[in-house]
């Protein structure tokens, strides 16, 4: 494993990955934020994100460009897939000459699950009026842009062995609530990459996988207390993430349903109900009492059901396991951003970031994997890790890996 805590800011000396540094400068400019276009009310969701992206991810983006352009240097007809490019396709849209040179007659595939973003990225790129991009056939020095509206959980939008490089910068954490989700996406990346193809992942340097561990514990506790199988439906991400967890009670065939809703509330359903009359199950009050003895706090019982928050701030393990790292991460993100944002944008930024932080504290939307988990699974998925590089500004990390032969 190669680990480097510095950004790509100096010469390649001592950098075992061989990737040179310093060609792309971290971008912190936020001047194309059109302040007059909208009221302060809708500035936050519509306009502040591109500004934040520039303010906080300049270094992450500079590292990404170094790595991808080095890997693709000198080739022709190369195909790059960007997963979750966002409506402004940062940082590529700000370096279109380099993009044209590196792709050089090949495809730039932009995959995003958000339809509006897909539409906007086309408008945004067309607005750049660059002869380096085309939506038709690409000639030398050009990239053919292909926009794919597709959720990565349904696969990467490319043929097997067709890509020279894939970039996933601050996108994959939205789609990886569980470590298994990460494993599936990495396996898919391997499927669509050519031999020696490059995978760049840029992510937050933080562990936000606590909700998976909490759910595993809850499933085990409820199963032990009720003596039933557990069927888990996780609806936090809008789509049904169904897992049937059978914990040694196969013979009974009885089940309790655990449903996690979009607000991060857990519902235990069918508590105390039994298919067979000769078996008596603990009712919802008895189950809640037993859960309380195991440390669960805020619970409401009603009609064979128990409701509780997935992440309970009053539970020390939840607090230490999720709230503390989330707060530390957003404090670092805020410090990096506020330094680079104009004072008049600070309020909109705080509004946007506090919504994101509040989602993350409830185990919603943000599921950053800790570096140890990403590194381990990259290797297990058949990648050779070339570089793991932490940013100096803000809590981010660039992972650089290539597809191996096995
Ligand atoms: C924070 S933006 C990252 C933008 C850009 N990569 C950058 O570095 O600035 C995350 C992007 O990932 C997309 N995204 C999130 N979940 C996704 C999924 N399951 N499948 C495809 N795209 C997804 C979002 O729509 C959004 O465009």
Coordinates of C-alpha atoms and ligand atoms in Angstrom, one line a residue:
X1 CA 0.0 0.0 0.0
X2 CA 1.2 3.5 -0.8
X3 CA 0.3 6.2 1.5
X4 CA 1.0 9.9 1.2
X5 CA -0.4 12.6 3.3
X6 CA 0.6 15.5 1.1
X7 CA -1.4 16.9 -1.8
X8 CA 0.0 16.9 -5.4
X9 CA 1.9 20.1 -4.9
X10 CA 5.5 19.5 -5.7
X11 CA 7.8 17.5 -7.9
X12 CA 7.3 13.8 -8.2
X13 CA 10.5 13.0 -6.2
X14 CA 9.8 10.3 -3.6
X15 CA 6.3 9.7 -5.0
X16 CA 6.2 6.0 -5.6
X17 CA 3.1 6.2 -7.7
X18 CA 5.2 8.0 -10.3
X19 CA 2.4 10.6 -10.8
X20 CA 3.9 14.1 -11.3
X21 CA 2.6 17.0 -9.3
X22 CA 1.9 20.7 -9.5
X23 CA 0.5 21.1 -13.0
X24 CA -3.0 21.8 -11.9
X25 CA -3.4 24.5 -9.2
X26 CA -6.1 24.1 -6.6
X27 CA -9.1 26.1 -7.8
X28 CA -10.7 28.3 -5.2
X29 CA -12.3 30.9 -7.4
X30 CA -15.9 31.5 -6.8
X31 CA -16.6 34.5 -9.0
X32 CA -19.0 32.9 -11.4
X33 CA -21.5 32.6 -8.6
X34 CA -24.3 34.8 -10.1
X35 CA -25.6 36.6 -7.0
X36 CA -28.3 38.7 -8.7
X37 CA -29.9 35.9 -10.5
X38 CA -31.8 34.5 -7.5
X39 CA -33.1 35.4 -4.1
X40 CA -31.1 34.5 -1.1
X41 CA -33.9 32.0 -0.3
X42 CA -33.1 29.7 -3.2
X43 CA -29.4 30.6 -3.4
X44 CA -28.5 27.7 -1.1
X45 CA -29.6 24.7 -3.0
X46 CA -29.2 26.1 -6.5
X47 CA -26.1 28.2 -6.5
X48 CA -24.1 27.7 -3.4
X49 CA -23.1 24.1 -4.2
X50 CA -20.9 24.9 -7.2
X51 CA -19.3 27.7 -5.1
X52 CA -18.8 25.3 -2.2
X53 CA -17.4 22.7 -4.5
X54 CA -14.8 25.1 -5.8
X55 CA -14.0 26.5 -2.3
X56 CA -13.6 23.2 -0.5
X57 CA -12.5 20.7 -3.2
X58 CA -9.9 22.6 -5.1
X59 CA -7.1 20.5 -3.9
X60 CA -9.0 17.2 -4.3
X61 CA -9.8 18.3 -7.9
X62 CA -6.2 19.3 -8.6
X63 CA -5.0 15.9 -7.5
X64 CA -7.7 14.2 -9.6
X65 CA -6.6 16.1 -12.8
X66 CA -2.9 15.4 -12.2
X67 CA -3.6 11.7 -11.9
X68 CA -6.1 11.3 -14.8
X69 CA -4.1 13.4 -17.2
X70 CA -0.9 11.6 -16.3
X71 CA -2.5 8.2 -16.8
X72 CA -4.1 9.1 -20.1
X73 CA -1.1 11.1 -21.5
X74 CA -0.1 10.5 -25.0
X75 CA -2.9 8.1 -26.0
X76 CA -5.7 8.4 -28.5
X77 CA -9.3 7.4 -28.5
X78 CA -9.4 7.0 -24.7
X79 CA -12.6 6.6 -22.7
X80 CA -13.2 8.3 -19.4
X81 CA -16.3 7.8 -17.3
X82 CA -17.1 10.3 -14.6
X83 CA -19.6 9.1 -12.0
X84 CA -21.7 11.9 -10.4
X85 CA -20.1 14.8 -12.3
X86 CA -22.7 17.4 -10.9
X87 CA -24.2 20.0 -13.1
X88 CA -20.9 21.8 -13.7
X89 CA -18.8 18.8 -14.3
X90 CA -16.0 20.1 -12.1
X91 CA -13.1 20.1 -12.4
X92 CA -13.1 18.9 -16.0
X93 CA -15.2 21.7 -17.4
X94 CA -12.5 24.2 -16.3
X95 CA -9.7 22.4 -18.1
X96 CA -11.3 21.5 -21.5
X97 CA -8.1 21.8 -23.4
X98 CA -6.5 19.2 -21.1
X99 CA -9.7 17.0 -21.4
X100 CA -9.5 17.2 -25.2
X101 CA -5.8 16.2 -25.1
X102 CA -6.2 13.3 -22.7
X103 CA -9.3 11.8 -24.3
X104 CA -8.1 12.6 -27.8
X105 CA -10.9 11.2 -30.0
X106 CA -12.5 9.0 -27.3
X107 CA -15.6 9.3 -25.1
X108 CA -16.2 11.4 -22.0
X109 CA -19.1 9.5 -20.3
X110 CA -20.9 11.5 -17.7
X111 CA -23.2 9.3 -15.5
X112 CA -25.5 10.8 -13.0
X113 CA -28.8 9.5 -11.4
X114 CA -30.3 13.0 -11.2
X115 CA -32.2 13.9 -14.3
X116 CA -32.1 17.6 -13.7
X117 CA -28.3 17.5 -13.3
X118 CA -28.0 15.5 -16.5
X119 CA -29.9 18.2 -18.4
X120 CA -28.0 21.0 -16.7
X121 CA -24.6 19.5 -17.4
X122 CA -25.4 19.4 -21.1
X123 CA -26.5 23.1 -21.1
X124 CA -23.4 24.0 -19.0
X125 CA -21.0 22.3 -21.3
X126 CA -22.6 23.6 -24.5
X127 CA -22.4 27.1 -22.9
X128 CA -18.6 26.6 -22.8
X129 CA -18.5 26.7 -26.6
X130 CA -15.3 24.7 -26.7
X131 CA -14.1 23.0 -29.8
X132 CA -12.6 20.3 -27.5
X133 CA -16.0 18.9 -26.7
X134 CA -18.5 17.5 -29.2
X135 CA -21.8 15.7 -28.8
X136 CA -21.2 14.0 -32.2
X137 CA -18.1 12.0 -33.4
X138 CA -14.9 13.1 -31.8
X139 CA -11.8 14.0 -33.9
X140 CA -8.2 14.2 -32.6
X141 CA -7.9 16.5 -29.6
X142 CA -11.6 16.2 -28.9
X143 CA -13.8 14.4 -26.5
X144 CA -17.2 13.0 -27.5
X145 CA -19.5 13.8 -24.5
X146 CA -22.1 11.1 -23.7
X147 CA -24.5 11.8 -20.9
X148 CA -26.0 8.8 -19.1
X149 CA -28.9 9.2 -16.7
X150 CA -28.3 6.1 -14.6
X151 CA -28.0 5.2 -10.9
X152 CA -24.7 3.6 -10.2
X153 CA -26.5 1.0 -8.1
X154 CA -27.9 -0.2 -11.4
X155 CA -24.3 -0.4 -12.7
X156 CA -21.8 1.8 -14.4
X157 CA -22.9 2.9 -17.9
X158 CA -20.2 1.3 -20.0
X159 CA -19.4 -2.0 -21.8
X160 CA -17.0 -4.5 -20.2
X161 CA -13.3 -3.7 -20.8
X162 CA -14.2 -0.4 -22.5
X163 CA -12.8 2.3 -20.3
X164 CA -9.3 3.7 -19.8
X165 CA -10.2 5.6 -16.6
X166 CA -13.1 6.2 -14.2
X167 CA -13.4 9.1 -11.8
X168 CA -15.7 8.9 -8.8
X169 CA -15.3 12.2 -6.8
X170 CA -17.5 12.7 -3.8
X171 CA -20.3 10.7 -5.5
X172 CA -19.9 7.1 -4.5
X173 CA -20.5 7.7 -0.8
X174 CA -24.1 8.6 -1.5
X175 CA -24.7 5.1 -3.0
X176 CA -22.8 3.1 -0.4
X177 CA -24.8 2.8 2.8
X178 CA -23.3 -0.6 3.3
X179 CA -19.8 -2.0 2.7
X180 CA -21.4 -4.5 0.4
X181 CA -22.6 -1.6 -1.8
X182 CA -19.0 -0.4 -2.1
X183 CA -17.9 -3.9 -2.9
X184 CA -20.5 -4.2 -5.7
X185 CA -19.5 -0.8 -7.3
X186 CA -15.8 -1.6 -7.2
X187 CA -16.4 -5.0 -8.8
X188 CA -18.5 -3.2 -11.5
X189 CA -15.6 -0.7 -12.0
X190 CA -13.3 -3.6 -12.6
X191 CA -15.7 -5.1 -15.1
X192 CA -15.9 -2.0 -17.3
X193 CA -12.2 -0.9 -17.1
X194 CA -9.6 -2.1 -19.6
X195 CA -6.5 -3.9 -18.4
X196 CA -4.4 -1.4 -16.4
X197 CA -7.4 1.0 -16.5
X198 CA -7.3 3.7 -13.8
X199 CA -9.8 4.2 -11.0
X200 CA -9.7 7.5 -9.1
X201 CA -11.9 7.9 -6.1
X202 CA -12.1 11.2 -4.2
X203 CA -13.9 11.1 -0.9
X204 CA -14.2 12.6 2.6
X205 CA -11.7 11.3 5.0
X206 CA -14.2 10.3 7.6
X207 CA -16.0 7.2 8.8
X208 CA -19.8 7.6 8.3
X209 CA -20.6 3.9 8.1
X210 CA -21.8 3.8 11.7
X211 CA -25.4 3.3 10.7
X212 CA -24.6 0.0 9.2
X213 CA -23.0 -1.2 12.4
X214 CA -25.9 0.1 14.4
X215 CA -28.4 -1.7 12.2
X216 CA -26.4 -5.0 12.5
X217 CA -26.6 -4.6 16.3
X218 CA -30.3 -3.8 16.3
X219 CA -31.1 -6.8 14.1
X220 CA -29.1 -9.1 16.4
X221 CA -30.8 -7.7 19.5
X222 CA -34.3 -7.8 18.1
X223 CA -33.7 -11.3 16.8
X224 CA -32.4 -12.5 20.2
X225 CA -35.2 -10.9 22.2
X226 CA -38.1 -11.9 19.9
X227 CA -36.7 -15.3 18.8
X228 CA -37.6 -14.5 15.2
X229 CA -35.9 -14.0 11.9
X230 CA -35.5 -10.4 10.9
X231 CA -36.4 -8.9 7.6
X232 CA -34.8 -5.5 7.1
X233 CA -36.1 -2.9 4.6
X234 CA -33.9 0.1 4.4
X235 CA -35.7 3.0 2.6
X236 CA -33.3 5.8 3.6
X237 CA -32.0 6.2 0.1
X238 CA -35.4 6.4 -1.7
X239 CA -35.1 3.0 -3.2
X240 CA -35.8 -0.2 -1.3
X241 CA -32.7 -1.8 0.1
X242 CA -34.0 -5.1 1.3
X243 CA -32.0 -7.5 3.3
X244 CA -33.3 -10.6 4.8
X245 CA -31.2 -11.4 7.8
X246 CA -31.7 -14.9 9.2
X247 CA -30.0 -15.3 12.5
X248 CA -30.2 -19.0 13.3
X249 CA -34.0 -19.2 13.6
X250 CA -34.6 -20.8 10.3
X251 CA -36.8 -23.6 11.7
X252 CA -39.3 -21.2 13.3
X253 CA -40.2 -19.3 10.1
X254 CA -41.4 -16.4 12.2
X255 CA -40.2 -13.0 11.4
X256 CA -40.1 -9.4 12.6
X257 CA -39.8 -6.7 10.1
X258 CA -37.4 -3.8 10.7
X259 CA -38.2 -0.8 8.4
X260 CA -35.9 2.2 8.2
X261 CA -37.8 5.1 6.7
X262 CA -36.5 8.1 4.7
X263 CA -36.3 10.2 7.8
X264 CA -34.0 7.8 9.6
X265 CA -36.7 6.4 11.9
X266 CA -36.8 2.7 12.6
X267 CA -40.1 0.8 12.8
X268 CA -40.2 -2.7 14.3
X269 CA -43.4 -4.3 12.8
X270 CA -45.2 -7.5 13.8
X271 CA -43.8 -7.5 17.3
X272 CA -45.5 -10.2 19.4
X273 CA -47.5 -11.6 16.5
X274 CA -47.1 -15.3 15.9
X275 CA -48.4 -17.6 13.1
X276 CA -48.7 -20.5 15.4
X277 CA -51.1 -20.5 18.4
X278 CA -48.9 -22.7 20.5
X279 CA -46.1 -20.2 20.7
X280 CA -46.3 -17.0 22.7
X281 CA -44.1 -14.2 21.6
X282 CA -43.0 -11.2 23.8
X283 CA -45.3 -8.3 23.1
X284 CA -44.2 -4.8 22.1
X285 CA -43.9 -3.6 25.7
X286 CA -41.8 -6.5 26.7
X287 CA -39.6 -6.2 23.7
X288 CA -39.1 -2.5 24.3
X289 CA -38.3 -3.2 27.9
X290 CA -35.6 -5.7 26.9
X291 CA -34.2 -3.3 24.3
X292 CA -34.0 -0.6 27.0
X293 CA -32.0 -3.0 29.1
X294 CA -29.6 -3.3 26.1
X295 CA -29.2 0.5 26.0
X296 CA -31.8 1.6 23.5
X297 CA -33.5 4.8 24.7
X298 CA -36.1 6.8 22.8
X299 CA -38.8 4.2 21.9
X300 CA -42.6 4.5 21.3
X301 CA -44.7 1.3 21.5
X302 CA -48.0 0.9 19.7
X303 CA -50.1 -1.8 18.2
X304 CA -47.4 -4.6 17.7
X305 CA -44.9 -1.9 16.7
X306 CA -42.0 -0.1 18.2
X307 CA -40.6 3.2 16.8
X308 CA -37.2 4.5 17.5
X309 CA -34.6 6.7 15.9
X310 CA -31.9 4.9 14.0
X311 CA -29.3 7.3 15.4
X312 CA -30.2 8.3 18.9
X313 CA -28.1 11.3 20.2
X314 CA -28.9 10.2 23.7
X315 CA -27.0 6.9 23.3
X316 CA -23.3 7.3 23.9
X317 CA -22.3 4.7 21.3
X318 CA -24.3 6.6 18.6
X319 CA -22.9 9.9 19.7
X320 CA -19.3 8.7 19.7
X321 CA -19.7 6.5 16.6
X322 CA -21.4 9.0 14.3
X323 CA -22.2 12.4 15.7
X324 CA -18.6 13.1 16.8
X325 CA -16.9 12.2 13.5
X326 CA -19.7 14.0 11.5
X327 CA -19.2 17.2 13.5
X328 CA -15.5 17.0 13.2
X329 CA -15.7 16.5 9.5
X330 CA -18.2 19.4 8.9
X331 CA -16.1 21.7 11.2
X332 CA -13.1 21.1 8.9
X333 CA -15.1 21.4 5.7
X334 CA -16.6 24.7 7.0
X335 CA -13.2 26.1 8.0
X336 CA -11.8 25.3 4.5
X337 CA -14.8 26.8 2.8
X338 CA -15.3 29.9 4.8
X339 CA -11.7 30.9 4.1
X340 CA -12.5 30.8 0.3
X341 CA -16.0 32.0 0.1
X342 CA -17.0 35.7 -0.1
X343 CA -18.5 37.0 3.2
X344 CA -21.9 37.6 1.5
X345 CA -22.1 33.9 0.8
X346 CA -21.3 32.8 4.3
X347 CA -24.9 32.7 5.4
X348 CA -26.1 30.7 2.5
X349 CA -23.2 28.3 3.0
X350 CA -24.0 27.8 6.6
X351 CA -27.6 27.0 5.7
X352 CA -26.6 24.5 3.1
X353 CA -23.9 22.8 5.2
X354 CA -26.1 22.6 8.3
X355 CA -28.8 20.7 6.3
X356 CA -26.2 18.3 5.1
X357 CA -24.7 17.9 8.5
X358 CA -28.1 17.3 10.1
X359 CA -28.8 14.6 7.5
X360 CA -25.4 13.0 8.2
X361 CA -26.0 13.0 11.9
X362 CA -29.3 11.1 11.4
X363 CA -27.6 8.5 9.3
X364 CA -29.0 9.9 6.0
X365 CA -27.6 10.7 2.6
X366 CA -23.8 10.8 3.5
X367 CA -22.1 7.4 3.9
X368 CA -18.4 8.0 3.6
X369 CA -16.3 4.9 4.0
X370 CA -13.2 5.1 6.2
X371 CA -10.0 4.9 4.2
X372 CA -9.1 1.5 5.6
X373 CA -12.4 0.1 4.2
X374 CA -11.8 1.7 0.7
X375 CA -8.2 0.5 0.5
X376 CA -9.1 -3.1 1.6
X377 CA -11.9 -3.4 -0.8
X378 CA -10.0 -1.9 -3.7
X379 CA -7.4 -4.6 -3.3
X380 CA -10.0 -7.4 -2.8
X381 CA -11.8 -6.2 -5.9
X382 CA -8.7 -6.7 -8.1
X383 CA -7.1 -3.2 -8.0
X384 CA -3.5 -2.3 -7.3
X385 CA -3.5 0.8 -5.1
X386 CA -1.0 3.3 -6.4
X387 CA -1.6 6.2 -4.1
X388 CA -3.7 7.4 -1.2
X389 CA -3.3 11.1 -0.8
X390 CA -4.9 13.2 1.9
X391 CA -5.6 16.9 1.2
X392 CA -4.0 19.6 3.4
X393 CA -7.0 21.8 3.0
X394 CA -10.1 20.1 4.2
X395 CA -10.8 16.4 5.2
X396 CA -10.5 14.7 1.8
X397 CA -8.6 11.9 0.3
X398 CA -7.7 10.8 -3.3
X399 CA -7.4 7.1 -4.0
X400 CA -5.6 6.0 -7.1
X401 CA -5.7 2.4 -8.3
X402 CA -5.3 0.4 -11.5
X403 CA -7.1 -2.8 -12.5
X404 CA -4.8 -5.8 -12.1
X405 CA -4.7 -9.1 -13.9
X406 CA -5.5 -10.9 -10.7
Ligands
LIG1 C1 -21.3 16.3 -4.6 S1 -21.6 15.9 -6.3 C2 -20.0 15.7 -6.9 C3 -19.7 16.5 -8.2 C4 -18.4 16.3 -8.8 N1 -18.0 14.9 -8.9 C5 -17.3 17.1 -8.1 O1 -16.2 16.5 -7.8 O2 -17.5 18.3 -7.9 C6 -22.3 14.3 -6.2 C7 -22.9 13.8 -7.5 O3 -23.1 12.4 -7.5 C8 -24.4 12.2 -8.0 N2 -24.9 10.9 -7.4 C9 -25.2 10.7 -6.1 N3 -25.7 9.4 -6.0 C10 -25.6 8.8 -7.2 C11 -26.0 7.5 -7.7 N4 -26.5 6.6 -6.9 N5 -25.8 7.2 -9.0 C12 -25.3 8.2 -9.8 N6 -25.0 9.5 -9.4 C13 -25.1 9.8 -8.1 C14 -25.2 13.4 -7.6 O4 -26.4 13.5 -8.4 C15 -24.2 14.5 -7.8 O5 -24.2 14.9 -9.2

